[in-house]
Structure formats: C-alpha cells, structure tokens
JSON list of C-alpha atoms and ligand atoms in Angstrom, two decimals:
[
{"chain": "A", "resi": 1, "resn": "MET", "atom": "CA", "xyz": [57.46, 226.33, -18.49]},
{"chain": "A", "resi": 2, "resn": "LYS", "atom": "CA", "xyz": [57.57, 229.36, -20.82]},
{"chain": "A", "resi": 3, "resn": "LEU", "atom": "CA", "xyz": [60.88, 229.81, -22.56]},
{"chain": "A", "resi": 4, "resn": "ALA", "atom": "CA", "xyz": [61.92, 232.72, -24.46]},
{"chain": "A", "resi": 5, "resn": "ILE", "atom": "CA", "xyz": [64.76, 232.58, -26.97]},
{"chain": "A", "resi": 6, "resn": "MET", "atom": "CA", "xyz": [66.65, 235.29, -28.49]},
{"chain": "A", "resi": 7, "resn": "GLY", "atom": "CA", "xyz": [69.15, 234.54, -31.28]},
{"chain": "A", "resi": 8, "resn": "GLY", "atom": "CA", "xyz": [71.74, 236.84, -32.89]},
{"chain": "A", "resi": 9, "resn": "THR", "atom": "CA", "xyz": [75.25, 237.19, -33.85]},
{"chain": "A", "resi": 10, "resn": "PHE", "atom": "CA", "xyz": [75.99, 239.12, -30.55]},
{"chain": "A", "resi": 11, "resn": "ASN", "atom": "CA", "xyz": [79.00, 240.51, -31.99]},
{"chain": "A", "resi": 12, "resn": "PRO", "atom": "CA", "xyz": [79.26, 241.87, -29.25]},
{"chain": "A", "resi": 13, "resn": "VAL", "atom": "CA", "xyz": [76.23, 241.68, -27.08]},
{"chain": "A", "resi": 14, "resn": "HIS", "atom": "CA", "xyz": [74.88, 245.05, -25.70]},
{"chain": "A", "resi": 15, "resn": "PHE", "atom": "CA", "xyz": [72.17, 246.78, -23.50]},
{"chain": "A", "resi": 16, "resn": "GLY", "atom": "CA", "xyz": [69.84, 246.95, -26.73]},
{"chain": "A", "resi": 17, "resn": "HIS", "atom": "CA", "xyz": [69.75, 243.00, -26.52]},
{"chain": "A", "resi": 18, "resn": "LEU", "atom": "CA", "xyz": [69.55, 242.73, -22.54]},
{"chain": "A", "resi": 19, "resn": "ARG", "atom": "CA", "xyz": [67.12, 245.47, -21.58]},
{"chain": "A", "resi": 20, "resn": "PRO", "atom": "CA", "xyz": [64.33, 244.21, -24.13]},
{"chain": "A", "resi": 21, "resn": "ALA", "atom": "CA", "xyz": [64.44, 240.86, -23.34]},
{"chain": "A", "resi": 22, "resn": "GLU", "atom": "CA", "xyz": [64.29, 241.59, -19.54]},
{"chain": "A", "resi": 23, "resn": "GLU", "atom": "CA", "xyz": [61.16, 243.85, -20.20]},
{"chain": "A", "resi": 24, "resn": "ILE", "atom": "CA", "xyz": [59.70, 241.12, -22.15]},
{"chain": "A", "resi": 25, "resn": "ARG", "atom": "CA", "xyz": [60.34, 238.66, -19.67]},
{"chain": "A", "resi": 26, "resn": "GLU", "atom": "CA", "xyz": [58.57, 240.47, -17.10]},
{"chain": "A", "resi": 27, "resn": "ARG", "atom": "CA", "xyz": [55.76, 241.59, -19.15]},
{"chain": "A", "resi": 28, "resn": "LEU", "atom": "CA", "xyz": [55.03, 238.04, -20.55]},
{"chain": "A", "resi": 29, "resn": "LYS", "atom": "CA", "xyz": [55.65, 236.31, -17.47]},
{"chain": "A", "resi": 30, "resn": "LEU", "atom": "CA", "xyz": [58.39, 234.06, -18.97]},
{"chain": "A", "resi": 31, "resn": "ASP", "atom": "CA", "xyz": [60.40, 231.88, -16.87]},
{"chain": "A", "resi": 32, "resn": "LYS", "atom": "CA", "xyz": [63.63, 232.30, -18.86]},
{"chain": "A", "resi": 33, "resn": "VAL", "atom": "CA", "xyz": [65.35, 233.84, -21.51]},
{"chain": "A", "resi": 34, "resn": "LEU", "atom": "CA", "xyz": [67.92, 231.63, -23.51]},
{"chain": "A", "resi": 35, "resn": "PHE", "atom": "CA", "xyz": [70.45, 233.84, -25.73]},
{"chain": "A", "resi": 36, "resn": "ILE", "atom": "CA", "xyz": [71.72, 232.04, -28.72]},
{"chain": "A", "resi": 37, "resn": "PRO", "atom": "CA", "xyz": [74.55, 233.08, -30.40]},
{"chain": "A", "resi": 38, "resn": "SER", "atom": "CA", "xyz": [74.86, 231.89, -34.14]},
{"chain": "A", "resi": 39, "resn": "ALA", "atom": "CA", "xyz": [77.44, 230.10, -35.45]},
{"chain": "A", "resi": 40, "resn": "ARG", "atom": "CA", "xyz": [79.76, 231.69, -38.18]},
{"chain": "A", "resi": 41, "resn": "PRO", "atom": "CA", "xyz": [77.63, 232.25, -41.35]},
{"chain": "A", "resi": 42, "resn": "PRO", "atom": "CA", "xyz": [78.64, 229.95, -44.49]},
{"chain": "A", "resi": 43, "resn": "HIS", "atom": "CA", "xyz": [79.55, 233.41, -46.50]},
{"chain": "A", "resi": 44, "resn": "LYS", "atom": "CA", "xyz": [82.52, 234.20, -44.28]},
{"chain": "A", "resi": 45, "resn": "ASP", "atom": "CA", "xyz": [81.94, 237.70, -43.01]},
{"chain": "A", "resi": 46, "resn": "SER", "atom": "CA", "xyz": [85.16, 238.80, -41.50]},
{"chain": "A", "resi": 47, "resn": "GLU", "atom": "CA", "xyz": [83.45, 241.37, -39.21]},
{"chain": "A", "resi": 48, "resn": "ILE", "atom": "CA", "xyz": [81.91, 238.50, -37.42]},
{"chain": "A", "resi": 49, "resn": "ILE", "atom": "CA", "xyz": [84.41, 237.25, -34.93]},
{"chain": "A", "resi": 50, "resn": "GLU", "atom": "CA", "xyz": [84.81, 233.63, -33.70]},
{"chain": "A", "resi": 51, "resn": "PRO", "atom": "CA", "xyz": [81.94, 232.32, -31.94]},
{"chain": "A", "resi": 52, "resn": "PHE", "atom": "CA", "xyz": [84.15, 231.31, -28.85]},
{"chain": "A", "resi": 53, "resn": "HIS", "atom": "CA", "xyz": [84.51, 235.15, -28.26]},
{"chain": "A", "resi": 54, "resn": "ARG", "atom": "CA", "xyz": [80.90, 236.11, -28.83]},
{"chain": "A", "resi": 55, "resn": "LEU", "atom": "CA", "xyz": [79.68, 233.10, -26.41]},
{"chain": "A", "resi": 56, "resn": "GLU", "atom": "CA", "xyz": [81.91, 234.39, -23.69]},
{"chain": "A", "resi": 57, "resn": "MET", "atom": "CA", "xyz": [81.08, 237.55, -23.90]},
{"chain": "A", "resi": 58, "resn": "THR", "atom": "CA", "xyz": [77.25, 236.68, -24.26]},
{"chain": "A", "resi": 59, "resn": "ARG", "atom": "CA", "xyz": [77.92, 234.60, -20.87]},
{"chain": "A", "resi": 60, "resn": "LEU", "atom": "CA", "xyz": [79.50, 237.50, -18.99]},
{"chain": "A", "resi": 61, "resn": "ALA", "atom": "CA", "xyz": [76.58, 239.91, -20.04]},
{"chain": "A", "resi": 62, "resn": "VAL", "atom": "CA", "xyz": [73.88, 237.29, -18.56]},
{"chain": "A", "resi": 63, "resn": "LYS", "atom": "CA", "xyz": [75.82, 236.36, -15.61]},
{"chain": "A", "resi": 64, "resn": "SER", "atom": "CA", "xyz": [74.07, 238.95, -13.31]},
{"chain": "A", "resi": 65, "resn": "ASN", "atom": "CA", "xyz": [70.36, 237.77, -14.00]},
{"chain": "A", "resi": 66, "resn": "PRO", "atom": "CA", "xyz": [69.12, 234.31, -12.72]},
{"chain": "A", "resi": 67, "resn": "HIS", "atom": "CA", "xyz": [66.27, 234.46, -15.63]},
{"chain": "A", "resi": 68, "resn": "PHE", "atom": "CA", "xyz": [69.03, 234.59, -18.37]},
{"chain": "A", "resi": 69, "resn": "ASP", "atom": "CA", "xyz": [71.11, 231.95, -19.84]},
{"chain": "A", "resi": 70, "resn": "VAL", "atom": "CA", "xyz": [73.10, 231.18, -22.79]},
{"chain": "A", "resi": 71, "resn": "SER", "atom": "CA", "xyz": [72.87, 228.25, -25.29]},
{"chain": "A", "resi": 72, "resn": "THR", "atom": "CA", "xyz": [75.62, 226.90, -27.32]},
{"chain": "A", "resi": 73, "resn": "ILE", "atom": "CA", "xyz": [73.03, 224.87, -29.48]},
{"chain": "A", "resi": 74, "resn": "GLU", "atom": "CA", "xyz": [73.90, 226.85, -32.76]},
{"chain": "A", "resi": 75, "resn": "VAL", "atom": "CA", "xyz": [77.56, 227.31, -32.25]},
{"chain": "A", "resi": 76, "resn": "MET", "atom": "CA", "xyz": [78.13, 223.62, -31.51]},
{"chain": "A", "resi": 77, "resn": "ARG", "atom": "CA", "xyz": [76.03, 222.50, -34.56]},
{"chain": "A", "resi": 78, "resn": "GLU", "atom": "CA", "xyz": [77.88, 221.18, -37.29]},
{"chain": "A", "resi": 79, "resn": "GLY", "atom": "CA", "xyz": [76.79, 222.68, -40.97]},
{"chain": "A", "resi": 80, "resn": "LYS", "atom": "CA", "xyz": [74.51, 225.59, -41.71]},
{"chain": "A", "resi": 81, "resn": "SER", "atom": "CA", "xyz": [72.41, 226.84, -38.71]},
{"chain": "A", "resi": 82, "resn": "TYR", "atom": "CA", "xyz": [68.42, 227.41, -39.28]},
{"chain": "A", "resi": 83, "resn": "SER", "atom": "CA", "xyz": [66.22, 229.01, -36.63]},
{"chain": "A", "resi": 84, "resn": "VAL", "atom": "CA", "xyz": [63.59, 226.22, -37.37]},
{"chain": "A", "resi": 85, "resn": "ARG", "atom": "CA", "xyz": [66.17, 223.54, -36.39]},
{"chain": "A", "resi": 86, "resn": "THR", "atom": "CA", "xyz": [67.22, 225.42, -33.07]},
{"chain": "A", "resi": 87, "resn": "VAL", "atom": "CA", "xyz": [63.42, 225.79, -32.14]},
{"chain": "A", "resi": 88, "resn": "GLU", "atom": "CA", "xyz": [62.78, 222.11, -32.85]},
{"chain": "A", "resi": 89, "resn": "GLU", "atom": "CA", "xyz": [65.74, 220.94, -30.80]},
{"chain": "A", "resi": 90, "resn": "LEU", "atom": "CA", "xyz": [64.84, 223.22, -27.90]},
{"chain": "A", "resi": 91, "resn": "LEU", "atom": "CA", "xyz": [60.98, 221.89, -27.91]},
{"chain": "A", "resi": 92, "resn": "GLU", "atom": "CA", "xyz": [62.59, 218.48, -27.65]},
{"chain": "A", "resi": 93, "resn": "LYS", "atom": "CA", "xyz": [64.98, 219.45, -24.82]},
{"chain": "A", "resi": 94, "resn": "TYR", "atom": "CA", "xyz": [62.57, 221.71, -22.61]},
{"chain": "A", "resi": 95, "resn": "ARG", "atom": "CA", "xyz": [58.90, 220.76, -23.79]},
{"chain": "A", "resi": 96, "resn": "ALA", "atom": "CA", "xyz": [58.23, 224.21, -22.97]},
{"chain": "A", "resi": 97, "resn": "GLU", "atom": "CA", "xyz": [56.11, 226.91, -24.53]},
{"chain": "A", "resi": 98, "resn": "LEU", "atom": "CA", "xyz": [58.74, 228.83, -26.82]},
{"chain": "A", "resi": 99, "resn": "PHE", "atom": "CA", "xyz": [58.55, 232.62, -27.46]},
{"chain": "A", "resi": 100, "resn": "PHE", "atom": "CA", "xyz": [60.92, 233.70, -30.39]},
{"chain": "A", "resi": 101, "resn": "LEU", "atom": "CA", "xyz": [62.06, 237.16, -29.77]},
{"chain": "A", "resi": 102, "resn": "VAL", "atom": "CA", "xyz": [63.13, 239.12, -32.71]},
{"chain": "A", "resi": 103, "resn": "GLY", "atom": "CA", "xyz": [63.43, 242.80, -33.67]},
{"chain": "A", "resi": 104, "resn": "ILE", "atom": "CA", "xyz": [61.71, 244.43, -36.45]},
{"chain": "A", "resi": 105, "resn": "ASP", "atom": "CA", "xyz": [64.70, 244.44, -38.65]},
{"chain": "A", "resi": 106, "resn": "ALA", "atom": "CA", "xyz": [65.47, 240.88, -38.21]},
{"chain": "A", "resi": 107, "resn": "PHE", "atom": "CA", "xyz": [61.85, 239.92, -38.72]},
{"chain": "A", "resi": 108, "resn": "LEU", "atom": "CA", "xyz": [61.78, 241.67, -41.86]},
{"chain": "A", "resi": 109, "resn": "GLU", "atom": "CA", "xyz": [64.41, 239.19, -43.18]},
{"chain": "A", "resi": 110, "resn": "ILE", "atom": "CA", "xyz": [62.35, 236.12, -42.32]},
{"chain": "A", "resi": 111, "resn": "PRO", "atom": "CA", "xyz": [61.47, 235.54, -45.90]},
{"chain": "A", "resi": 112, "resn": "THR", "atom": "CA", "xyz": [64.79, 234.43, -46.76]},
{"chain": "A", "resi": 113, "resn": "TRP", "atom": "CA", "xyz": [64.89, 232.10, -43.68]},
{"chain": "A", "resi": 114, "resn": "ARG", "atom": "CA", "xyz": [64.15, 228.19, -44.20]},
{"chain": "A", "resi": 115, "resn": "GLU", "atom": "CA", "xyz": [61.04, 227.12, -43.44]},
{"chain": "A", "resi": 116, "resn": "ALA", "atom": "CA", "xyz": [59.70, 230.27, -42.04]},
{"chain": "A", "resi": 117, "resn": "GLU", "atom": "CA", "xyz": [56.04, 228.98, -41.96]},
{"chain": "A", "resi": 118, "resn": "ARG", "atom": "CA", "xyz": [57.02, 225.92, -39.90]},
{"chain": "A", "resi": 119, "resn": "LEU", "atom": "CA", "xyz": [58.91, 228.07, -37.51]},
{"chain": "A", "resi": 120, "resn": "PHE", "atom": "CA", "xyz": [55.68, 230.19, -36.87]},
{"chain": "A", "resi": 121, "resn": "ALA", "atom": "CA", "xyz": [53.78, 226.72, -36.35]},
{"chain": "A", "resi": 122, "resn": "LEU", "atom": "CA", "xyz": [56.21, 225.92, -33.67]},
{"chain": "A", "resi": 123, "resn": "THR", "atom": "CA", "xyz": [56.51, 229.14, -31.59]},
{"chain": "A", "resi": 124, "resn": "ASN", "atom": "CA", "xyz": [55.10, 232.27, -30.60]},
{"chain": "A", "resi": 125, "resn": "LEU", "atom": "CA", "xyz": [56.46, 235.25, -31.85]},
{"chain": "A", "resi": 126, "resn": "VAL", "atom": "CA", "xyz": [57.46, 238.59, -30.05]},
{"chain": "A", "resi": 127, "resn": "ILE", "atom": "CA", "xyz": [58.24, 241.29, -32.45]},
{"chain": "A", "resi": 128, "resn": "LEU", "atom": "CA", "xyz": [60.48, 244.04, -30.75]},
{"chain": "A", "resi": 129, "resn": "LEU", "atom": "CA", "xyz": [60.62, 247.57, -31.62]},
{"chain": "A", "resi": 130, "resn": "ARG", "atom": "CA", "xyz": [64.02, 248.21, -32.92]},
{"chain": "A", "resi": 131, "resn": "PRO", "atom": "CA", "xyz": [65.30, 251.73, -33.51]},
{"chain": "A", "resi": 132, "resn": "PRO", "atom": "CA", "xyz": [65.32, 253.23, -36.22]},
{"chain": "A", "resi": 133, "resn": "TYR", "atom": "CA", "xyz": [62.67, 250.83, -37.45]},
{"chain": "A", "resi": 134, "resn": "LEU", "atom": "CA", "xyz": [58.74, 251.51, -37.46]},
{"chain": "A", "resi": 135, "resn": "PHE", "atom": "CA", "xyz": [56.27, 248.80, -36.46]},
{"chain": "A", "resi": 136, "resn": "GLN", "atom": "CA", "xyz": [54.56, 250.16, -39.90]},
{"chain": "A", "resi": 137, "resn": "SER", "atom": "CA", "xyz": [57.36, 248.88, -41.92]},
{"chain": "A", "resi": 138, "resn": "LEU", "atom": "CA", "xyz": [55.95, 245.20, -40.87]},
{"chain": "A", "resi": 139, "resn": "SER", "atom": "CA", "xyz": [53.05, 245.93, -43.28]},
{"chain": "A", "resi": 140, "resn": "GLN", "atom": "CA", "xyz": [55.64, 244.48, -46.14]},
{"chain": "A", "resi": 141, "resn": "SER", "atom": "CA", "xyz": [55.85, 241.37, -44.47]},
{"chain": "A", "resi": 142, "resn": "PRO", "atom": "CA", "xyz": [54.03, 238.56, -46.31]},
{"chain": "A", "resi": 143, "resn": "TYR", "atom": "CA", "xyz": [53.46, 236.96, -43.18]},
{"chain": "A", "resi": 144, "resn": "LEU", "atom": "CA", "xyz": [51.51, 239.72, -41.39]},
{"chain": "A", "resi": 145, "resn": "LYS", "atom": "CA", "xyz": [49.15, 240.65, -44.09]},
{"chain": "A", "resi": 146, "resn": "SER", "atom": "CA", "xyz": [46.01, 240.32, -41.61]},
{"chain": "A", "resi": 147, "resn": "ILE", "atom": "CA", "xyz": [47.68, 242.89, -39.32]},
{"chain": "A", "resi": 148, "resn": "SER", "atom": "CA", "xyz": [45.78, 246.11, -39.63]},
{"chain": "A", "resi": 149, "resn": "LYS", "atom": "CA", "xyz": [47.87, 249.28, -40.50]},
{"chain": "A", "resi": 150, "resn": "SER", "atom": "CA", "xyz": [46.10, 251.51, -38.01]},
{"chain": "A", "resi": 151, "resn": "VAL", "atom": "CA", "xyz": [47.52, 248.95, -35.02]},
{"chain": "A", "resi": 152, "resn": "LEU", "atom": "CA", "xyz": [50.92, 249.17, -36.24]},
{"chain": "A", "resi": 153, "resn": "SER", "atom": "CA", "xyz": [50.54, 253.09, -36.33]},
{"chain": "A", "resi": 154, "resn": "GLU", "atom": "CA", "xyz": [49.38, 253.12, -32.70]},
{"chain": "A", "resi": 155, "resn": "LEU", "atom": "CA", "xyz": [52.19, 251.15, -31.85]},
{"chain": "A", "resi": 156, "resn": "ASP", "atom": "CA", "xyz": [54.33, 253.31, -33.40]},
{"chain": "A", "resi": 157, "resn": "GLN", "atom": "CA", "xyz": [52.79, 256.50, -31.69]},
{"chain": "A", "resi": 158, "resn": "GLY", "atom": "CA", "xyz": [52.80, 254.97, -28.40]},
{"chain": "A", "resi": 159, "resn": "ILE", "atom": "CA", "xyz": [48.89, 254.62, -28.07]},
{"chain": "A", "resi": 160, "resn": "LYS", "atom": "CA", "xyz": [49.58, 251.08, -27.69]},
{"chain": "A", "resi": 161, "resn": "GLN", "atom": "CA", "xyz": [52.41, 249.50, -25.82]},
{"chain": "A", "resi": 162, "resn": "GLY", "atom": "CA", "xyz": [51.76, 245.88, -27.22]},
{"chain": "A", "resi": 163, "resn": "TYR", "atom": "CA", "xyz": [49.35, 244.02, -29.26]},
{"chain": "A", "resi": 164, "resn": "ARG", "atom": "CA", "xyz": [48.91, 240.37, -29.69]},
{"chain": "A", "resi": 165, "resn": "LYS", "atom": "CA", "xyz": [47.37, 238.52, -32.35]},
{"chain": "A", "resi": 166, "resn": "VAL", "atom": "CA", "xyz": [46.23, 235.02, -31.97]},
{"chain": "A", "resi": 167, "resn": "SER", "atom": "CA", "xyz": [46.84, 232.88, -35.08]},
{"chain": "A", "resi": 168, "resn": "GLU", "atom": "CA", "xyz": [44.66, 230.14, -36.38]},
{"chain": "A", "resi": 169, "resn": "ASN", "atom": "CA", "xyz": [47.31, 227.57, -35.32]},
{"chain": "A", "resi": 170, "resn": "GLY", "atom": "CA", "xyz": [46.92, 228.83, -31.85]},
{"chain": "A", "resi": 171, "resn": "LYS", "atom": "CA", "xyz": [50.16, 230.66, -31.44]},
{"chain": "A", "resi": 172, "resn": "SER", "atom": "CA", "xyz": [50.56, 234.23, -30.77]},
{"chain": "A", "resi": 173, "resn": "ILE", "atom": "CA", "xyz": [52.34, 237.11, -32.41]},
{"chain": "A", "resi": 174, "resn": "TYR", "atom": "CA", "xyz": [53.03, 239.91, -30.28]},
{"chain": "A", "resi": 175, "resn": "PHE", "atom": "CA", "xyz": [54.15, 243.23, -31.13]},
{"chain": "A", "resi": 176, "resn": "GLU", "atom": "CA", "xyz": [55.95, 244.91, -28.32]},
{"chain": "A", "resi": 177, "resn": "ARG", "atom": "CA", "xyz": [57.17, 248.32, -27.58]},
{"chain": "A", "resi": 178, "resn": "ILE", "atom": "CA", "xyz": [60.21, 248.30, -25.47]},
{"chain": "A", "resi": 179, "resn": "THR", "atom": "CA", "xyz": [62.62, 250.97, -23.79]},
{"chain": "A", "resi": 180, "resn": "PHE", "atom": "CA", "xyz": [63.94, 252.64, -27.06]},
{"chain": "A", "resi": 181, "resn": "LEU", "atom": "CA", "xyz": [67.86, 251.80, -27.19]},
{"chain": "A", "resi": 182, "resn": "ASP", "atom": "CA", "xyz": [69.36, 253.13, -30.12]},
{"chain": "A", "resi": 183, "resn": "ILE", "atom": "CA", "xyz": [72.50, 250.72, -29.66]},
{"chain": "A", "resi": 184, "resn": "SER", "atom": "CA", "xyz": [74.06, 248.47, -32.30]},
{"chain": "A", "resi": 185, "resn": "SER", "atom": "CA", "xyz": [76.61, 246.19, -32.59]},
{"chain": "A", "resi": 186, "resn": "THR", "atom": "CA", "xyz": [77.74, 247.86, -35.93]},
{"chain": "A", "resi": 187, "resn": "SER", "atom": "CA", "xyz": [77.91, 251.06, -34.27]},
{"chain": "A", "resi": 188, "resn": "ILE", "atom": "CA", "xyz": [80.13, 249.61, -31.15]},
{"chain": "A", "resi": 189, "resn": "ARG", "atom": "CA", "xyz": [82.34, 247.91, -33.63]},
{"chain": "A", "resi": 190, "resn": "ARG", "atom": "CA", "xyz": [82.59, 251.30, -35.24]},
{"chain": "A", "resi": 191, "resn": "ASN", "atom": "CA", "xyz": [83.70, 253.07, -32.18]},
{"chain": "A", "resi": 192, "resn": "LEU", "atom": "CA", "xyz": [86.11, 250.58, -31.22]},
{"chain": "A", "resi": 193, "resn": "LYS", "atom": "CA", "xyz": [87.81, 250.81, -34.56]},
{"chain": "A", "resi": 194, "resn": "THR", "atom": "CA", "xyz": [87.97, 254.65, -34.38]},
{"chain": "A", "resi": 195, "resn": "GLY", "atom": "CA", "xyz": [89.12, 254.51, -30.97]},
{"chain": "A", "resi": 196, "resn": "LYS", "atom": "CA", "xyz": [86.10, 255.99, -29.30]},
{"chain": "A", "resi": 197, "resn": "SER", "atom": "CA", "xyz": [84.53, 254.90, -26.20]},
{"chain": "A", "resi": 198, "resn": "ILE", "atom": "CA", "xyz": [81.82, 252.09, -25.90]},
{"chain": "A", "resi": 199, "resn": "LYS", "atom": "CA", "xyz": [81.02, 252.91, -22.41]},
{"chain": "A", "resi": 200, "resn": "TYR", "atom": "CA", "xyz": [77.31, 252.73, -21.17]},
{"chain": "A", "resi": 201, "resn": "LEU", "atom": "CA", "xyz": [76.36, 250.80, -24.45]},
{"chain": "A", "resi": 202, "resn": "LEU", "atom": "CA", "xyz": [77.21, 247.24, -22.76]},
{"chain": "A", "resi": 203, "resn": "PRO", "atom": "CA", "xyz": [78.08, 245.56, -19.60]},
{"chain": "A", "resi": 204, "resn": "ASP", "atom": "CA", "xyz": [81.27, 246.71, -18.11]},
{"chain": "A", "resi": 205, "resn": "SER", "atom": "CA", "xyz": [82.30, 242.89, -18.07]},
{"chain": "A", "resi": 206, "resn": "VAL", "atom": "CA", "xyz": [81.80, 242.81, -21.85]},
{"chain": "A", "resi": 207, "resn": "GLU", "atom": "CA", "xyz": [83.87, 245.88, -22.19]},
{"chain": "A", "resi": 208, "resn": "SER", "atom": "CA", "xyz": [86.66, 244.58, -20.19]},
{"chain": "A", "resi": 209, "resn": "TYR", "atom": "CA", "xyz": [86.62, 241.27, -22.28]},
{"chain": "A", "resi": 210, "resn": "ILE", "atom": "CA", "xyz": [86.79, 243.18, -25.54]},
{"chain": "A", "resi": 211, "resn": "MET", "atom": "CA", "xyz": [89.81, 245.41, -24.08]},
{"chain": "A", "resi": 212, "resn": "THR", "atom": "CA", "xyz": [91.77, 242.34, -22.64]},
{"chain": "A", "resi": 213, "resn": "HIS", "atom": "CA", "xyz": [91.30, 240.40, -25.92]},
{"chain": "A", "resi": 214, "resn": "GLY", "atom": "CA", "xyz": [91.74, 243.39, -28.37]},
{"chain": "A", "resi": 215, "resn": "LEU", "atom": "CA", "xyz": [88.78, 242.66, -30.24]},
{"chain": "A", "resi": 216, "resn": "TYR", "atom": "CA", "xyz": [87.37, 244.37, -33.17]},
{"chain": "A", "resi": 217, "resn": "ARG", "atom": "CA", "xyz": [90.47, 246.52, -33.64]},
{"chain": "B", "resi": 1, "resn": "ATP", "atom": "P1", "xyz": [74.59, 244.24, -36.07]},
{"chain": "B", "resi": 1, "resn": "ATP", "atom": "O1", "xyz": [74.64, 245.61, -35.82]},
{"chain": "B", "resi": 1, "resn": "ATP", "atom": "O2", "xyz": [75.79, 243.47, -36.07]},
{"chain": "B", "resi": 1, "resn": "ATP", "atom": "O3", "xyz": [73.57, 243.62, -36.80]},
{"chain": "B", "resi": 1, "resn": "ATP", "atom": "P2", "xyz": [72.91, 244.05, -34.10]},
{"chain": "B", "resi": 1, "resn": "ATP", "atom": "O4", "xyz": [73.22, 245.15, -32.78]},
{"chain": "B", "resi": 1, "resn": "ATP", "atom": "O5", "xyz": [71.70, 244.34, -34.77]},
{"chain": "B", "resi": 1, "resn": "ATP", "atom": "O6", "xyz": [74.31, 243.84, -34.55]},
{"chain": "B", "resi": 1, "resn": "ATP", "atom": "P3", "xyz": [72.23, 241.36, -33.64]},
{"chain": "B", "resi": 1, "resn": "ATP", "atom": "O7", "xyz": [72.85, 240.32, -32.80]},
{"chain": "B", "resi": 1, "resn": "ATP", "atom": "O8", "xyz": [72.13, 241.44, -35.12]},
{"chain": "B", "resi": 1, "resn": "ATP", "atom": "O9", "xyz": [72.61, 242.75, -33.12]},
{"chain": "B", "resi": 1, "resn": "ATP", "atom": "O10", "xyz": [70.54, 241.28, -33.08]},
{"chain": "B", "resi": 1, "resn": "ATP", "atom": "C1", "xyz": [70.00, 240.18, -32.38]},
{"chain": "B", "resi": 1, "resn": "ATP", "atom": "C2", "xyz": [68.55, 240.26, -32.19]},
{"chain": "B", "resi": 1, "resn": "ATP", "atom": "O11", "xyz": [68.30, 241.46, -31.29]},
{"chain": "B", "resi": 1, "resn": "ATP", "atom": "C3", "xyz": [67.67, 240.77, -33.41]},
{"chain": "B", "resi": 1, "resn": "ATP", "atom": "O12", "xyz": [66.44, 240.07, -33.50]},
{"chain": "B", "resi": 1, "resn": "ATP", "atom": "C4", "xyz": [67.81, 242.33, -33.45]},
{"chain": "B", "resi": 1, "resn": "ATP", "atom": "O13", "xyz": [66.75, 242.74, -34.05]},
{"chain": "B", "resi": 1, "resn": "ATP", "atom": "C5", "xyz": [67.61, 242.64, -31.73]},
{"chain": "B", "resi": 1, "resn": "ATP", "atom": "N1", "xyz": [68.22, 243.76, -31.23]},
{"chain": "B", "resi": 1, "resn": "ATP", "atom": "C6", "xyz": [69.40, 244.21, -31.62]},
{"chain": "B", "resi": 1, "resn": "ATP", "atom": "N2", "xyz": [69.72, 245.64, -31.01]},
{"chain": "B", "resi": 1, "resn": "ATP", "atom": "C7", "xyz": [68.32, 245.83, -30.65]},
{"chain": "B", "resi": 1, "resn": "ATP", "atom": "C8", "xyz": [67.88, 247.32, -29.94]},
{"chain": "B", "resi": 1, "resn": "ATP", "atom": "N3", "xyz": [68.90, 248.16, -29.82]},
{"chain": "B", "resi": 1, "resn": "ATP", "atom": "N4", "xyz": [66.65, 247.35, -29.59]},
{"chain": "B", "resi": 1, "resn": "ATP", "atom": "C9", "xyz": [65.92, 246.03, -29.91]},
{"chain": "B", "resi": 1, "resn": "ATP", "atom": "N5", "xyz": [66.20, 245.03, -30.33]},
{"chain": "B", "resi": 1, "resn": "ATP", "atom": "C10", "xyz": [67.52, 244.77, -30.71]},
{"chain": "B", "resi": 2, "resn": "MG", "atom": "MG1", "xyz": [71.73, 242.92, -36.57]}
]
C-alpha cells in the first residue's frame, strides 16, 4: 500500500490543502491520503484553536473523498509531537510505503525539526509548490544540496511539472507542481476577523462549522 500523509495545523483546513493532495494521489497512484492535524504547539499560540475543532473541520472536509482520511495520532499523543514519531508509528501500524507531503514553506522549516535525517530515511518526500514560494528557494535547504538549480528553475517556469530524485537510501524526493491555489489559513482567519467572506476558499461544510461555532472571531 502507498500511503500519503499530510500534516498541518489545519487552522482551518482549506482547498489549498485538499486539491494538491488529490492531484498528488492521482499522479503518484497513492492508495490513501491521511490528513494529520497537529496537537497544540508547546508555545501556546492563541491563534491556533483547540485540536477538537480542527479535527472536526478536517473530518468534514475529507468526507466526500473515499481516498482521504483523518488521523488523530498527533492530537491524541501526550507531550510534544514530532513528525518523525508520527512516521514511525504509522509505519508500524500500516506497514505501507509512506509519502510525506509538504509545501515548500513547511519544507524550509525542516532544519528545526527533530531528527530530520531519520525522517528522510523512513519516508519518501513530496515537496509541493506552495504560493508564493518558488522551488528555487529550496536551494537554501541543507538537505537538497545535490538538486541542480536549473531543475528548480524549470519547475518554477513550468517546463517541468514534476521531478523525482532517488536518494542513496532508496527513498525518493519528489518536487511537484500542483494547481496554484494562493489560499492560506492565515488569510481565511483574517477574513473572518474583519467580517469578510470566506466562500470558495474552503468546503461549504467547513464554512458552516466555523459559523455555527463562532470560530476565529
Ligand atoms: P497558516 O497560514 O496558519 O500557516 P496554512 O494555510 O499554511 O496555514 P498549514 O496547516 O500550515 O496551512 O499547512 C499544512 C501543509 O499544507 C503545509 O505543508 C503547507 O505547506 C501546505 N499548504 C498549505 N496551503 C497550501 C497551498 N495553498 N498550496 C499548497 N500547499 C499548501
Ligand atoms: Mg502554514
């Protein structure tokens, strides 16, 4: 089984999470995509609402897709949550080949993640185009030293739709262009705070949930 995992705060989940995941599922012929809302970060960021609500909204968002599912693995875990632990636990549970989906912005934060090298040894990585970032910004990453700048530039220009690099450890790193959706949870929260519409940025069911519970006011 080929299992994709997409972690995030999903505060709230939106079409910029859902559509890229669906495109990658089709393109890489993955069996399933697991959306994994994160636990409350240790440095309590008041902008990040309770895991319960983020989980419920993510459940509503994936409901219509038989290939999508939501995992409570990080929300239920005691103490700090690290991606590497999540990956280890999922490997144990599913015995599947894992594909770790991550946007360019989130990938660039990996140097601060725990045991990043070990994470790369356990899972394939799929780096998604994420507006407004360019693939070329990945040349800063200490983990992508061997990727040529011209490949990254061809991805940015759309000359290449995707690129796969097989690592020495046998795992692959994919660079994938996906439908460019300049949507962020930050901008959705901002709209809500200022009384603006959030229609067509996320599923109707998630919008209704936000309104019913008066979230992000
Ligand atoms: P926030 O603005 O609160 O940071 P966000 O929109 O960035 O929210 P996250 O939950 O932080 O959403 O992101 C989860 C994952 O989805 C990350 O890997 C991120 O790069 C990716 N992602 C988020 N939005 C998009 C998008 N519009 N297109 C492609 N990838 C995205
Ligand atoms: Mg983000």
